[in-house]
Each structure stands twice: as C-alpha cells, then as structure tokens.
Amino acid sequence: MHEQNYTDFAQALVDWFSEQGRDYPWRRTTDPWAILVSEVMLQQTTIPTVLARYESWLSQFPTPAALAAVDEQTALRSWEGLGYYRRVRSLQAAAIAICEKHNGEFPRDEAHIRALPGIGDYTAGAVLSFAYNHPAALVDANVSRVFARLFNDPTPVDSPSGRKKHWQLAAQLVHPTNPRAYNSALMELGQTICTGGTPTCLLCPVRQYCTATAPEKLPVKLPKKAITELEHWDIWHSCDQGLLMEKQPDGKRHEGMYRLPRREPAELQNCPHICDQKYSVTRYKVTRHLFRADSACPRAGECYIPWSQLQHTPMASPDRKLVQKYTPKKN
Ligand code: SF4
C-alpha cells in the first residue's frame, strides 16, 4: 500500500466497521476500567469464554476500588476458568495503583496509564483509543497478519524487526479523528475476513489497497518452540479436617493458588490409582497421575482445606475439575 492511500484506507475500514462491526459489551462502553478488564481478559482467552464471564466479573468488581479492596485469594478465585492468573494479579496491582495514586479515578494521561502495573504497549493503545478516542497505535496478532498481507511483507511478524515495523505502521495508519472505530475495525478485519490460512479477500473492504500476492502464505512466523511433555504424580488425601492441598509459593506460576500435593512415583507404589488427567498449558503437555493416599503427613506448604471452604479456595482449572469430581457429595 502506498503512503498516499493511508487516509483513504483508514476511512474505508471505519466505514465498513460502522455497518458491519460486531457488537460486544466492551464496545458499548467508554469506561476505561471496563475496557481494561476486557482487554486483559481477551489476552489469551477466546471471545466466547470472555463473553460468558465479562459482565458478571465486572458486576463483582465494577471499579478499581472494588478489586483493590479484596484479598488476593478472592481475586484469584474470581478468575477461575479464564486461566493465566498473573493477569488478575496485574489487574489488581493496577487497581491498587489507581486508588493510591489517582484517588480511584482511572488516569486519562498516556504517561500515567503506561505507568500502571501490567500495562504494555497493546493495552495502553487499547485503553487510550477505546476509552478516550485518542489516536494511539495498537498491534495484536490479527493486526500483524493484516499488515503483513497489506504490505506483502515476509518479515516474521514475531521477530523484533517485524514487531517494530508493525508498531510504526500502526502509528502512521491510525485514523486521526476516529481511532476508536478504526482500531476495532482493524482487529475485526483480522478476526473475520483476513483470517489465518486463506482469507476471504472477495469480502474485504480494503482489498483495493492490498498488495499481497499469496496471502495464504502470510504472515511468516519464527519457528515454534517444541512441545514439552511433563508427567506429575499427585495424591488425593482427605480426613476429618478436609482435603490436603499445597499452596503455591511466591515466584511460582500459580503463586497463591492451591493444588493437589505432589509426590515422587516411588512413594505411591502401594496407593490405589484414581485417574490420569491430561491437559495442555502453553507449550507443555501435562499428564497427571492421581493416587489416593490413605495417610499422609502434610509437608511444607501443605494444609487441610475444609470441604466447606474448597469452593472459595483458588485453584487452576485442572485441579478444580478433580476437586469437583471427587469431593464426597454429602460434604
Ligand atoms: S485483500 Fe485479502 S489479504 Fe488483503 S487485507 Fe483483505 S483479506 Fe487480507
């Protein structure tokens, strides 16, 4: 695409979006907190999953002050099913910073927004453009794919040079007076028409500006990291005091959350096997072997959680599924 077409391109996208843009709850608001929550949820979680949780989560925490006021365990528990729990920790850290440094009012100034914990380039661009209609650049995987094709560019989109190029392009192309609609349109084009694999170019509102010669071969990406297989041996041990769980220490992936206690396979030779559970986390394929332990001495970090408190105890989805499945029904 030639530079003299940038303005027309941006306007064509905005026009298309005003007629065909999809309706989401986060597009009906200009509340920066609600927009920040949606953006954080949408990182690494699918739109249908976010749609199922977004409004109920926001009704629990409608303001930064509401999230800042609860303990970390409550915040983690509220995020169950969405995964990637560091996101809710960052969100809570941002909420606390908003309360402490801005009297609970979401900042409007770009430098103050960028200074909030967990706010990177993408999230800053999203809040600035969607909440304040500020012409801020925004690049996600959909936008990168669209740019690679529009400019017929074989630079790997996930390489430092690819990223730098796309952020520069995003800043040059952003609609000067309607960045809110433009940034939504750009992402939506990548989600619905300029999709991965073979795009639907016939329906594309900006095809006249596109220079892709073989769009199905773009974008180019760096080679993926290999999948790593992991195997764990865990125990299910309960007594009158409840279920034995292990709290994840600071610095661990699920810091502050609970999981079924881990053991070495040799320790479980005489324990009945309950089930095998398989799940994937990022580039790991995990197989967990669960055994029933009739006796167990709690180790460092392990404690009994009363049955009545288990539903309020934060834990990752694989653990929640096992706890729900094997908790005695009468308790
Ligand atoms: S014409 Fe095709 S490849 Fe080009 S931006 Fe539109 S959908 Fe993508």
XYZ file of C-alpha atoms and ligand atoms in Angstrom:
339
model
C 0.000 0.000 0.000
C 1.329 3.421 -0.903
C 1.589 6.111 1.735
C -0.750 8.474 -0.138
C -3.535 5.886 0.375
C -3.226 5.683 4.167
C -6.041 8.153 4.870
C -8.456 6.513 2.423
C -7.572 3.085 3.789
C -8.343 4.142 7.364
C -11.638 5.724 6.332
C -12.692 2.651 4.320
C -12.112 0.491 7.387
C -14.104 2.811 9.636
C -16.992 2.917 7.121
C -17.062 -0.873 6.897
C -16.992 -1.226 10.672
C -19.810 1.234 11.217
C -22.020 -1.017 9.082
C -20.736 -4.474 9.925
C -18.838 -4.268 13.197
C -19.849 -6.873 15.761
C -21.497 -5.848 18.970
C -19.640 -6.751 22.174
C -20.315 -5.445 25.686
C -16.877 -3.810 25.802
C -17.703 -1.886 22.615
C -20.759 -0.322 24.250
C -18.750 1.412 26.947
C -16.128 4.119 27.195
C -15.403 3.355 30.848
C -11.608 2.853 30.893
C -11.807 0.330 33.753
C -14.350 -1.833 31.896
C -12.211 -1.590 28.769
C -9.034 -2.505 30.633
C -10.794 -5.542 32.135
C -11.980 -6.692 28.693
C -8.525 -6.282 27.174
C -6.853 -8.184 29.986
C -9.427 -10.984 29.717
C -9.105 -11.168 25.934
C -5.358 -11.700 26.160
C -5.022 -15.483 25.758
C -8.723 -16.219 26.296
C -11.235 -16.712 23.481
C -14.058 -14.238 22.830
C -16.852 -16.777 23.672
C -15.224 -17.557 27.048
C -14.786 -13.858 27.821
C -18.374 -13.127 26.766
C -19.583 -15.734 29.249
C -17.681 -14.148 32.138
C -17.125 -10.458 31.406
C -20.314 -8.867 32.680
C -20.632 -10.999 35.808
C -16.979 -10.354 36.687
C -17.482 -6.612 36.194
C -20.580 -6.642 38.363
C -18.415 -8.162 41.118
C -15.642 -5.586 40.541
C -17.271 -2.574 38.820
C -14.496 -0.149 39.803
C -10.761 -0.282 40.531
C -11.652 0.341 44.192
C -13.792 -2.803 44.314
C -10.921 -5.012 43.127
C -8.351 -3.182 45.241
C -10.458 -3.865 48.354
C -10.449 -7.684 48.209
C -7.650 -10.057 49.205
C -5.615 -11.829 46.545
C -7.334 -15.169 47.159
C -10.719 -13.655 46.312
C -9.316 -12.054 43.162
C -7.733 -15.345 42.052
C -10.929 -17.283 42.758
C -12.921 -14.834 40.628
C -10.599 -15.525 37.680
C -11.012 -19.297 37.689
C -11.761 -20.717 34.252
C -10.067 -17.797 32.499
C -6.527 -19.117 33.090
C -3.225 -17.215 33.106
C -3.749 -15.990 36.644
C -0.914 -13.488 36.586
C -3.347 -11.327 34.598
C -5.716 -10.851 37.538
C -2.756 -10.163 39.811
C -1.632 -7.406 37.437
C -5.174 -6.108 37.205
C -5.389 -5.945 40.983
C -1.984 -4.232 41.169
C -3.243 -1.656 38.633
C -6.451 -1.189 40.653
C -4.430 -0.576 43.825
C -2.180 1.919 41.993
C -5.254 3.755 40.646
C -6.645 4.013 44.192
C -3.370 5.023 45.807
C -2.018 7.402 43.168
C -5.149 8.693 41.420
C -7.791 8.666 44.187
C -9.595 5.793 42.475
C -10.092 7.738 39.217
C -8.739 5.992 36.108
C -5.996 8.268 34.694
C -6.542 9.945 31.321
C -2.935 10.877 30.666
C -0.931 8.454 28.486
C 2.162 8.504 30.704
C 0.083 7.727 33.807
C -1.761 4.909 32.029
C 1.515 3.392 30.856
C 2.906 3.625 34.380
C 0.165 1.334 35.768
C 1.357 -2.204 36.591
C 0.875 -4.737 33.787
C 0.078 -2.162 31.083
C 2.120 -2.793 27.947
C 2.025 -1.123 24.541
C -1.029 -3.032 23.352
C -3.140 -2.448 26.462
C -2.180 1.227 26.618
C -3.189 1.644 22.954
C -6.489 -0.146 23.580
C -7.450 1.935 26.634
C -6.387 5.212 25.030
C -8.250 4.614 21.782
C -11.355 2.740 23.035
C -11.974 4.764 26.190
C -10.684 8.214 25.232
C -10.746 8.083 21.408
C -7.078 9.079 21.492
C -5.197 8.232 18.239
C -2.988 5.592 19.830
C -1.404 2.747 17.871
C -2.422 -0.814 18.591
C -0.979 -4.100 17.270
C -2.120 -7.623 18.128
C -1.813 -10.911 16.207
C -4.769 -10.004 13.963
C -3.356 -6.592 13.139
C 0.076 -8.092 12.395
C -1.454 -10.565 9.960
C -3.380 -7.815 8.170
C -0.273 -5.605 7.892
C 1.919 -8.456 6.633
C -0.570 -9.034 3.833
C -1.420 -5.417 3.020
C 2.279 -4.706 2.564
C 3.153 -8.168 1.198
C 5.848 -8.327 3.853
C 7.683 -11.623 4.563
C 9.432 -10.314 7.714
C 8.491 -12.719 10.562
C 5.743 -10.914 12.471
C 7.026 -12.197 15.817
C 10.629 -11.072 15.230
C 11.917 -7.830 16.800
C 12.170 -6.171 13.366
C 8.669 -7.372 12.391
C 7.177 -6.021 15.618
C 8.958 -2.694 15.305
C 7.815 -2.275 11.719
C 4.172 -3.014 12.562
C 4.054 -0.640 15.523
C 5.447 2.108 13.287
C 2.861 1.320 10.619
C 0.066 1.254 13.194
C 1.045 4.734 14.371
C 1.152 6.054 10.794
C -2.154 4.484 9.753
C -4.357 5.186 12.764
C -7.438 7.239 11.946
C -6.825 10.751 13.339
C -10.379 11.536 14.430
C -11.992 8.106 14.911
C -9.285 5.854 16.332
C -11.867 4.058 18.497
C -13.700 2.634 15.498
C -10.540 2.293 13.392
C -8.630 0.116 15.882
C -11.685 -2.074 16.466
C -12.151 -2.364 12.693
C -8.548 -3.351 12.093
C -8.728 -6.149 14.650
C -12.123 -7.259 13.414
C -10.865 -7.438 9.839
C -8.221 -9.899 11.041
C -10.763 -11.886 13.093
C -13.437 -12.237 10.412
C -12.060 -11.697 6.885
C -8.274 -11.514 6.802
C -8.113 -14.673 8.893
C -5.283 -17.166 9.277
C -5.000 -19.638 6.400
C -6.905 -18.457 3.344
C -8.533 -15.040 3.833
C -11.886 -14.060 2.301
C -10.448 -11.375 0.050
C -13.634 -11.055 -2.007
C -15.424 -9.593 1.018
C -12.522 -7.415 2.130
C -13.387 -3.701 2.477
C -9.764 -2.666 1.827
C -8.776 -5.085 -0.932
C -8.030 -2.216 -3.319
C -5.126 -1.216 -1.054
C -3.767 -4.718 -0.525
C -0.541 -5.822 -2.229
C -0.479 -9.476 -1.078
C 0.378 -11.833 -3.935
C -0.115 -15.062 -1.951
C -1.973 -14.030 1.237
C -2.370 -17.633 2.421
C 1.435 -17.768 2.832
C 1.487 -14.731 5.109
C 2.231 -13.887 7.818
C 5.620 -15.542 8.177
C 6.442 -16.547 11.765
C 9.597 -17.670 13.541
C 9.841 -21.447 14.131
C 7.718 -22.551 17.095
C 9.260 -23.860 20.296
C 8.889 -27.610 20.642
C 6.112 -29.059 22.825
C 7.458 -30.441 26.100
C 5.763 -33.407 27.764
C 5.502 -33.327 31.564
C 4.370 -36.025 33.967
C 3.275 -35.467 37.575
C 2.253 -37.802 40.407
C -0.238 -36.246 42.827
C -2.243 -37.502 45.786
C -5.827 -37.236 46.937
C -5.728 -37.365 50.715
C -8.592 -36.340 52.925
C -9.523 -36.679 56.587
C -11.948 -35.071 59.025
C -10.149 -31.755 58.608
C -10.765 -31.672 54.851
C -8.672 -32.187 51.719
C -4.889 -31.905 51.738
C -3.775 -29.165 49.328
C -0.493 -27.455 48.607
C -0.250 -23.672 48.345
C 1.985 -22.485 45.513
C 4.819 -20.332 46.848
C 5.755 -16.840 45.654
C 7.522 -16.799 42.313
C 5.779 -19.965 41.086
C 3.459 -19.858 38.088
C 0.304 -20.259 40.192
C 1.594 -18.260 43.143
C -1.004 -18.022 45.931
C -3.215 -20.756 44.456
C -3.710 -24.324 45.681
C -3.185 -27.657 44.002
C -3.292 -31.327 44.936
C 0.010 -32.256 46.638
C 2.817 -33.658 44.505
C 4.805 -36.785 45.325
C 7.537 -38.943 43.793
C 6.273 -42.053 41.940
C 8.207 -44.360 44.299
C 6.185 -43.013 47.251
C 2.913 -44.130 45.671
C 3.622 -47.786 44.988
C 1.027 -49.015 47.476
C -1.576 -46.333 46.768
C -4.656 -47.027 44.632
C -4.621 -45.245 41.288
C -7.620 -42.911 40.859
C -7.231 -41.490 37.356
C -4.931 -39.924 34.786
C -5.621 -36.359 33.755
C -4.222 -34.797 30.591
C -4.131 -31.082 29.796
C -2.048 -28.520 27.947
C -0.551 -25.310 29.285
C 1.271 -23.039 26.827
C 3.902 -25.334 25.253
C 3.580 -28.095 27.841
C 1.519 -31.258 27.537
C 0.881 -32.485 31.047
C -0.131 -35.943 32.253
C -1.064 -36.058 35.897
C -1.395 -39.426 37.667
C -3.658 -39.161 40.685
C -3.440 -41.647 43.565
C -5.407 -41.991 46.759
C -3.257 -41.725 49.864
C -4.954 -43.050 52.992
C -2.329 -41.436 55.183
C -0.078 -38.510 54.509
C 1.950 -36.131 56.644
C 1.492 -32.561 55.438
C 4.755 -31.189 54.060
C 5.939 -27.602 53.770
C 3.218 -25.510 52.142
C 0.562 -28.236 52.548
C -2.541 -27.910 54.699
C -6.049 -29.308 55.011
C -8.758 -27.207 53.416
C -12.175 -27.856 54.987
C -14.703 -29.169 52.464
C -16.903 -26.123 53.052
C -14.073 -23.775 52.038
C -12.910 -25.597 48.917
C -15.271 -23.733 46.625
C -13.752 -20.408 47.761
C -10.156 -21.659 47.503
C -8.384 -20.505 44.326
C -7.022 -23.294 42.156
C -6.272 -23.823 38.473
C -8.933 -25.453 36.266
C -7.386 -28.969 36.188
C -7.385 -29.074 39.995
C -10.885 -27.611 40.204
C -12.180 -30.357 37.907
C -10.681 -33.102 40.084
C -11.894 -31.475 43.291
C -15.420 -31.177 41.901
C -15.370 -34.752 40.658
C -14.004 -36.475 43.762
C -15.344 -34.369 46.631
C -17.746 -36.552 48.644
C -21.265 -35.473 47.746
C -22.525 -35.251 51.351
C -19.907 -32.702 52.389
S -7.411 -8.341 0.407
Fe -7.268 -10.313 1.420
S -5.179 -10.466 2.151
Fe -5.539 -8.334 1.645
S -6.170 -7.398 3.590
Fe -8.035 -8.005 2.518
S -8.496 -10.082 3.279
Fe -6.378 -9.608 3.818
